[in-house]
Amino acid sequence: MQKQDPYEALRFREFNIFLLVRFFLVFGWSMQFIVIEWQVYSITKDPWSLGLIGLMEVIPAVLMALFAGHIVDQREKRSLLATCIALFSLISLGLFLITSPAIVESWSQHEILYSVYGLVFFGGILRSFFGPTIFSLIALIVPKKAYPNAATWSSSTWQAATILGPAFAGFTIDWIGVHWSLCIIFGLVVLSFMILFLIPKKPILNPNIGEDIWKSLREGIDFVKNEKVILGALTLDMIAVLFGGAVALLPVFAQDILEVGSQGFGFLRAAPAVGAVLTMVITAYIPITKNAGKKLLAAIFGFGICIIVFGLSTIFWISLIALFFSGMVDGVSMVIRQTILQLRTPDEMRGRVSSVNSIFVGSSNELGAFESGLTAKLMGTVTAVVFGGTMTLLTVFATGFFNKPLRELDLTEDVRRQSLEES
C-alpha cells in the first residue's frame, strides 16, 4: 500500500495561493461576525437579537443557493470569486461607516441595528455564491487524486482562520473598539481580493453552457436526491449544526453566565476551531477514508455530547474544554463530508451540488443561530443548548439505523480509483 503524502496538495503553487486567499477572507469574515454579534448584543441585551442575525443571513442564502449554483457552473470561477470578494468588501466598509462616532451620535440605536441587519442580509446573498465558487475552484487547481488531501488542507485553513479571527476580534474589541476592528476587517478583505489575481482564469468544464436554468436546477437536486451517501451525510450534518449551534449564544454565556468579558468570549469562540484544525492536521498524516461512514457517525455523536457538557457547565475552563473537543470531532466530520462531495460529484455539477450542500449545511449555521436564539428565548439559554445537543444525539441514532449505505461507507476504493484514472 502506497504511503500517503501529507503535503500532496501543497505541492501545487496555485493551491497555496488559494489557501492564502481563503485564510484572509475567512479570517475577516469570522472577525466580522463576532464583532457584529458583540455590538448587537451590547445594544439590545436580548439573545433573540443574536438569532435575528442568523435569520437575516440565512433567508437570502437559502433562497439564492440553487440559482447561485447554476450561475457558478456556467461562469469562469476565478473571476466570479473576485466579484464576490469585491462586493463583500463593500459590506465590510458599510459596517465600518455605520459604527463611526459621527453615525453613532446622530443615528438612533434602532437605525444602527436595522442597518446592521440589512448589510448582513446582503452578505447572505453573497454567501450563496462563495461556497459553490470555492468548491468548484479547488477542483480546477489540484488533480482528482489529491482531492482528499486538498479537502483536509482547505478545511484546516478555514478552521485556522476561524480560530484566529474570533480570538483576534475579542482582543481588538477590547483594545480599539468595534469601529476600528471593522476597519481591520475591511483591509483583510481587500488584501484577499488582490492576492486572488495571482491565480489565472480557469476553463469552464460544463458542456451545457446556456442550459435552461430550471432544467439545470432539477438536475442538481435530482443528483443529490439519488446519491444516498451524499444525501445522508448532508442531512446528518445539517441537523447536527442546526440543533447544536451553541456558539450563537456565546455572547450570553460570556457576559451573563461565565462572566469572562470580551477576551474570554474570544477564547470561547476560538476553542472549537482550535480543536478542529488540530484534528485536520492529524488527518493529513493519518487518512480517515477507511470506514468513513462509521467515523462520521461517531464524530457527530461526540459533537452532541460536547454541546451538552458545555450547556451544563458554569466553569470557564470546563466550557472551554468542551468547545475544544466539539471542534475536534467536528473537524473529522467536515473532512469526511468534503471528501465525499469532491470524490463523488461530476465536474460539470460542482456548483449546483455545492449549492445544495450550502442549503443543508452552510445555511444551517445561520438557521442554527436563529433556532438557538428562539429556544433560548422560550426555554432559557442553558436548556436551549442542552436540548440542541440531545437532538443531535437522536439524529445520529436515526441516521445510523435508516441509512445503511452511509453507515457502511468506505472511501478507500474511491481514492484508489481516482489515482489509477490519472496515472
XYZ file of C-alpha atoms in Angstrom:
423
model
C 0.000 0.000 0.000
C 1.411 3.388 -1.039
C 2.159 5.752 1.842
C 0.019 8.885 1.917
C 1.806 12.156 1.110
C 0.534 14.628 3.750
C 1.652 17.589 1.597
C 0.355 16.322 -1.764
C -1.996 19.249 -2.448
C 0.509 21.802 -1.125
C 2.915 20.903 -3.935
C 0.720 22.892 -6.359
C 1.537 26.624 -6.361
C -1.981 27.783 -7.215
C -3.443 25.789 -4.359
C -1.126 27.573 -1.915
C -2.263 30.929 -3.293
C -5.864 29.786 -2.937
C -5.250 28.854 0.724
C -3.800 32.306 1.379
C -6.834 33.974 -0.186
C -9.189 31.773 1.796
C -7.343 32.412 5.047
C -7.533 36.218 4.808
C -11.122 36.123 3.601
C -12.391 33.757 6.307
C -10.301 35.486 8.973
C -12.019 38.763 8.092
C -15.464 37.181 7.742
C -15.269 35.365 11.094
C -13.951 38.519 12.773
C -16.822 40.490 11.317
C -19.476 38.069 12.545
C -18.039 38.171 16.064
C -17.834 41.961 16.138
C -21.411 42.209 14.880
C -22.639 39.724 17.497
C -20.910 41.671 20.252
C -22.213 45.037 19.078
C -25.801 43.873 18.579
C -25.998 42.161 21.962
C -24.412 45.194 23.624
C -27.188 47.343 22.135
C -30.139 45.047 22.821
C -29.109 42.734 25.713
C -31.516 40.232 24.144
C -30.465 36.751 22.860
C -33.301 36.967 20.346
C -31.341 39.695 18.533
C -28.485 37.225 18.025
C -30.942 34.797 16.456
C -32.082 37.525 14.083
C -28.523 37.970 12.820
C -28.566 34.341 11.678
C -32.031 34.714 10.198
C -31.065 37.796 8.195
C -28.227 35.865 6.585
C -29.921 32.515 6.092
C -33.023 33.795 4.263
C -31.188 35.134 1.165
C -28.584 32.357 1.349
C -31.259 29.650 1.064
C -33.404 31.479 -1.488
C -30.441 32.188 -3.781
C -28.432 28.983 -3.280
C -29.680 26.887 -6.209
C -29.618 29.825 -8.626
C -26.083 30.625 -7.450
C -25.033 27.038 -8.151
C -26.380 27.262 -11.692
C -24.518 30.522 -12.293
C -21.268 29.096 -10.871
C -21.451 26.098 -13.225
C -21.932 28.489 -16.149
C -19.177 31.020 -15.318
C -15.390 31.220 -15.001
C -14.616 30.531 -11.349
C -11.659 32.825 -10.585
C -13.376 35.939 -11.926
C -16.633 35.090 -10.168
C -14.836 34.701 -6.832
C -13.120 38.067 -7.373
C -16.506 39.707 -7.934
C -17.888 38.167 -4.747
C -14.921 39.357 -2.678
C -15.188 42.873 -4.120
C -18.855 43.075 -3.150
C -18.113 41.677 0.302
C -15.569 44.455 0.814
C -18.390 46.984 0.300
C -20.401 45.318 3.075
C -17.384 45.492 5.404
C -16.920 49.147 4.512
C -20.599 49.817 5.245
C -20.350 48.237 8.698
C -17.233 50.285 9.406
C -19.029 53.503 8.471
C -22.232 52.935 10.476
C -20.208 52.317 13.643
C -18.247 55.565 13.275
C -18.631 58.130 16.102
C -20.451 60.555 13.793
C -23.102 57.989 12.843
C -23.461 56.633 16.388
C -24.095 60.147 17.716
C -26.589 61.165 15.012
C -28.498 57.894 14.448
C -30.792 56.107 16.870
C -29.927 52.627 18.119
C -32.781 51.178 16.062
C -31.446 52.782 12.883
C -27.973 51.371 13.512
C -29.409 47.942 14.362
C -31.573 47.781 11.244
C -28.635 48.908 9.099
C -26.515 46.070 10.507
C -29.292 43.579 9.745
C -29.595 44.985 6.215
C -25.886 44.586 5.480
C -25.944 41.066 6.940
C -28.863 40.298 4.589
C -26.820 41.342 1.536
C -23.940 39.306 2.916
C -26.254 36.295 2.865
C -26.779 36.787 -0.874
C -23.024 36.737 -1.403
C -22.711 33.728 0.899
C -24.776 31.683 -1.545
C -22.096 32.275 -4.210
C -18.950 31.870 -2.108
C -19.374 28.181 -1.223
C -20.059 26.813 -4.744
C -17.363 29.011 -6.296
C -14.656 27.969 -3.838
C -15.675 24.292 -4.027
C -15.524 24.356 -7.845
C -12.246 26.284 -7.973
C -10.419 23.719 -5.815
C -11.243 21.020 -8.374
C -9.589 23.126 -11.089
C -6.258 23.699 -9.328
C -5.457 20.202 -7.960
C -5.763 16.765 -9.653
C -8.514 14.410 -8.545
C -6.160 12.050 -6.738
C -5.228 14.944 -4.417
C -8.838 15.843 -3.537
C -8.872 14.197 -0.079
C -5.613 15.927 0.870
C -6.815 19.226 -0.624
C -10.063 18.943 1.349
C -8.034 18.474 4.535
C -5.789 21.490 3.944
C -8.606 23.692 2.704
C -10.726 22.860 5.745
C -7.691 23.307 8.016
C -7.078 26.752 6.580
C -10.717 27.644 7.082
C -10.573 26.439 10.670
C -7.258 28.189 11.365
C -8.830 31.435 10.210
C -11.855 30.816 12.412
C -9.505 30.229 15.341
C -7.575 33.433 14.947
C -10.429 35.583 13.653
C -12.758 35.291 16.671
C -9.889 35.403 19.175
C -8.407 38.460 17.477
C -11.854 40.068 17.325
C -12.281 39.562 21.058
C -8.978 41.292 21.724
C -9.475 44.133 19.218
C -12.940 44.914 20.620
C -11.239 45.345 23.979
C -8.214 47.257 22.637
C -9.523 49.525 19.871
C -13.304 49.091 19.924
C -15.883 47.861 17.436
C -15.377 50.628 14.865
C -11.653 50.134 14.242
C -11.990 46.362 14.434
C -14.264 46.642 11.398
C -11.603 48.752 9.645
C -9.115 45.895 10.041
C -11.686 43.521 8.551
C -12.126 45.749 5.504
C -8.359 45.737 4.949
C -8.167 41.945 5.135
C -10.921 41.510 2.554
C -9.184 43.910 0.156
C -5.901 42.008 0.654
C -7.564 38.684 -0.236
C -9.012 40.314 -3.359
C -5.570 41.409 -4.581
C -3.871 38.063 -3.898
C -6.574 36.169 -5.817
C -5.348 37.591 -9.137
C -2.138 35.548 -8.817
C -4.341 32.609 -9.893
C -5.044 32.678 -13.661
C -8.513 32.202 -15.106
C -9.709 28.612 -15.409
C -11.630 26.750 -18.138
C -15.366 26.153 -17.823
C -15.870 22.373 -17.791
C -19.655 22.387 -18.122
C -20.636 21.125 -21.602
C -24.150 22.575 -21.204
C -23.391 26.299 -21.248
C -26.622 28.234 -21.754
C -28.741 25.353 -20.457
C -32.252 26.217 -19.292
C -31.974 27.284 -15.656
C -34.926 25.222 -14.429
C -33.607 22.073 -16.088
C -30.197 22.775 -14.604
C -31.623 23.192 -11.097
C -33.626 19.973 -11.364
C -30.533 18.041 -12.418
C -28.604 19.283 -9.380
C -31.411 18.408 -6.955
C -32.041 15.002 -8.552
C -28.347 14.109 -8.379
C -28.163 14.778 -4.629
C -31.510 13.052 -4.016
C -30.392 9.886 -5.809
C -26.943 9.747 -4.202
C -27.918 8.294 -0.817
C -24.459 8.687 0.683
C -24.253 12.386 -0.189
C -27.847 12.998 0.885
C -27.321 11.178 4.176
C -24.075 12.991 5.004
C -25.583 16.401 4.261
C -28.771 15.692 6.205
C -26.864 14.404 9.214
C -24.546 17.388 9.345
C -27.373 19.853 8.731
C -29.426 18.677 11.703
C -26.349 18.460 13.935
C -25.366 22.047 13.086
C -28.968 23.247 13.293
C -29.576 21.931 16.809
C -26.001 22.086 18.057
C -25.477 25.767 17.264
C -24.455 26.737 20.799
C -21.799 29.161 19.530
C -24.529 31.624 18.553
C -25.268 32.072 22.264
C -21.649 32.572 23.321
C -22.112 36.315 23.966
C -24.783 35.376 26.533
C -22.506 32.790 28.186
C -19.503 35.129 28.157
C -21.328 38.160 29.552
C -24.041 36.728 31.810
C -23.252 33.087 32.770
C -19.470 32.648 32.818
C -18.809 36.401 33.226
C -15.476 36.399 31.371
C -15.841 39.558 29.242
C -14.737 40.164 25.669
C -11.384 38.377 25.998
C -12.994 35.244 27.424
C -15.586 35.495 24.665
C -12.812 35.437 22.080
C -11.264 32.322 23.638
C -14.628 30.552 23.814
C -15.389 31.406 20.206
C -11.973 30.184 19.051
C -11.915 26.936 21.081
C -13.942 24.786 18.606
C -11.767 25.889 15.710
C -8.572 25.118 17.661
C -9.780 21.557 18.140
C -10.890 21.257 14.517
C -7.631 22.439 12.986
C -5.655 20.084 15.246
C -7.761 17.187 14.008
C -7.358 18.239 10.386
C -3.582 18.440 10.649
C -3.610 14.899 12.058
C -5.828 13.659 9.212
C -3.284 14.979 6.705
C -0.943 12.285 8.036
C -3.494 9.639 9.020
C -6.196 9.186 6.340
C -9.764 8.689 7.528
C -11.192 7.316 4.286
C -11.438 3.742 5.639
C -14.806 3.108 7.346
C -15.623 6.762 6.712
C -19.353 6.315 7.399
C -18.884 4.906 10.893
C -16.315 7.583 11.679
C -18.722 10.282 10.534
C -21.500 8.972 12.785
C -19.142 8.648 15.763
C -17.814 12.176 15.246
C -21.239 13.813 15.234
C -22.309 11.747 18.264
C -19.258 13.096 20.098
C -20.194 16.605 18.986
C -23.607 16.272 20.630
C -22.058 15.109 23.900
C -19.683 18.089 23.947
C -22.531 20.558 23.372
C -24.488 19.116 26.306
C -21.434 19.388 28.597
C -20.887 22.988 27.508
C -24.520 23.895 28.151
C -24.451 22.481 31.684
C -21.101 23.976 32.672
C -20.778 27.122 34.791
C -16.957 26.894 34.997
C -14.961 28.680 32.295
C -12.227 26.067 31.776
C -14.731 23.200 31.537
C -16.725 25.167 28.957
C -13.509 25.861 27.051
C -12.512 22.173 27.005
C -15.998 21.086 25.918
C -15.905 23.501 22.989
C -12.369 22.400 22.107
C -13.398 18.739 21.842
C -16.550 19.691 19.933
C -14.234 21.244 17.358
C -12.032 18.146 17.200
C -14.902 15.812 16.331
C -16.463 18.405 14.039
C -13.169 18.545 12.139
C -13.434 14.823 11.418
C -16.982 15.167 10.079
C -16.027 18.162 7.943
C -13.103 16.411 6.234
C -15.175 13.283 5.557
C -18.097 15.270 4.150
C -15.887 17.401 1.883
C -14.062 14.301 0.640
C -17.362 12.597 -0.182
C -18.507 15.622 -2.176
C -15.218 16.063 -4.040
C -14.897 12.382 -4.986
C -18.495 11.700 -5.943
C -19.549 14.912 -7.713
C -19.067 15.252 -11.527
C -17.035 18.322 -12.584
C -19.921 19.888 -14.511
C -22.229 19.760 -11.469
C -19.925 21.007 -8.705
C -21.572 24.409 -8.416
C -25.094 23.018 -8.109
C -24.156 20.215 -5.716
C -22.186 22.623 -3.544
C -25.212 24.921 -3.509
C -27.378 22.096 -2.220
C -24.642 21.487 0.354
C -24.808 25.143 1.375
C -28.567 24.852 1.891
C -28.144 21.729 4.006
C -25.020 22.647 5.952
C -23.738 26.156 5.300
C -27.044 27.910 5.861
C -27.857 25.692 8.819
C -25.173 27.589 10.749
C -27.232 30.763 10.482
C -30.524 28.901 10.861
C -28.989 27.234 13.901
C -28.207 30.678 15.294
C -31.859 31.615 14.803
C -33.022 28.349 16.410
C -30.679 28.901 19.358
C -31.913 32.455 19.848
C -35.552 31.349 19.665
C -35.187 28.376 22.018
C -33.135 30.487 24.438
C -35.975 32.998 24.484
C -38.547 30.258 25.106
C -36.619 27.801 27.313
C -33.724 29.745 28.735
C -30.150 29.733 27.462
C -28.836 26.612 29.240
C -31.906 24.498 28.471
C -31.752 25.526 24.807
C -28.146 24.355 24.447
C -28.778 21.024 26.198
C -31.873 20.474 24.044
C -29.803 21.073 20.903
C -27.148 18.562 21.942
C -29.790 15.960 22.748
C -31.428 16.384 19.339
C -28.021 15.862 17.724
C -27.613 12.516 19.503
C -31.076 11.355 18.415
C -30.267 12.329 14.817
C -27.123 10.192 14.825
C -29.052 7.142 16.061
C -31.778 7.632 13.433
C -29.320 8.147 10.556
C -27.182 5.173 11.532
C -30.247 2.930 11.682
C -32.047 4.007 8.485
C -29.166 4.884 6.112
C -27.180 1.676 5.566
C -25.130 2.992 2.566
C -23.799 5.832 4.692
C -23.207 3.625 7.725
C -21.124 1.188 5.644
C -19.362 3.852 3.551
C -15.662 3.266 2.833
C -13.879 5.817 0.605
C -10.613 3.887 0.218
C -11.644 2.384 -3.126
C -12.829 5.775 -4.450
C -9.406 7.305 -3.769
C -7.604 4.342 -5.357
C -9.776 4.538 -8.477
C -9.107 8.263 -8.931
C -5.378 7.657 -8.638
C -5.492 4.932 -11.304
C -7.512 7.138 -13.682
C -4.915 9.908 -13.522
C -1.777 7.746 -13.535
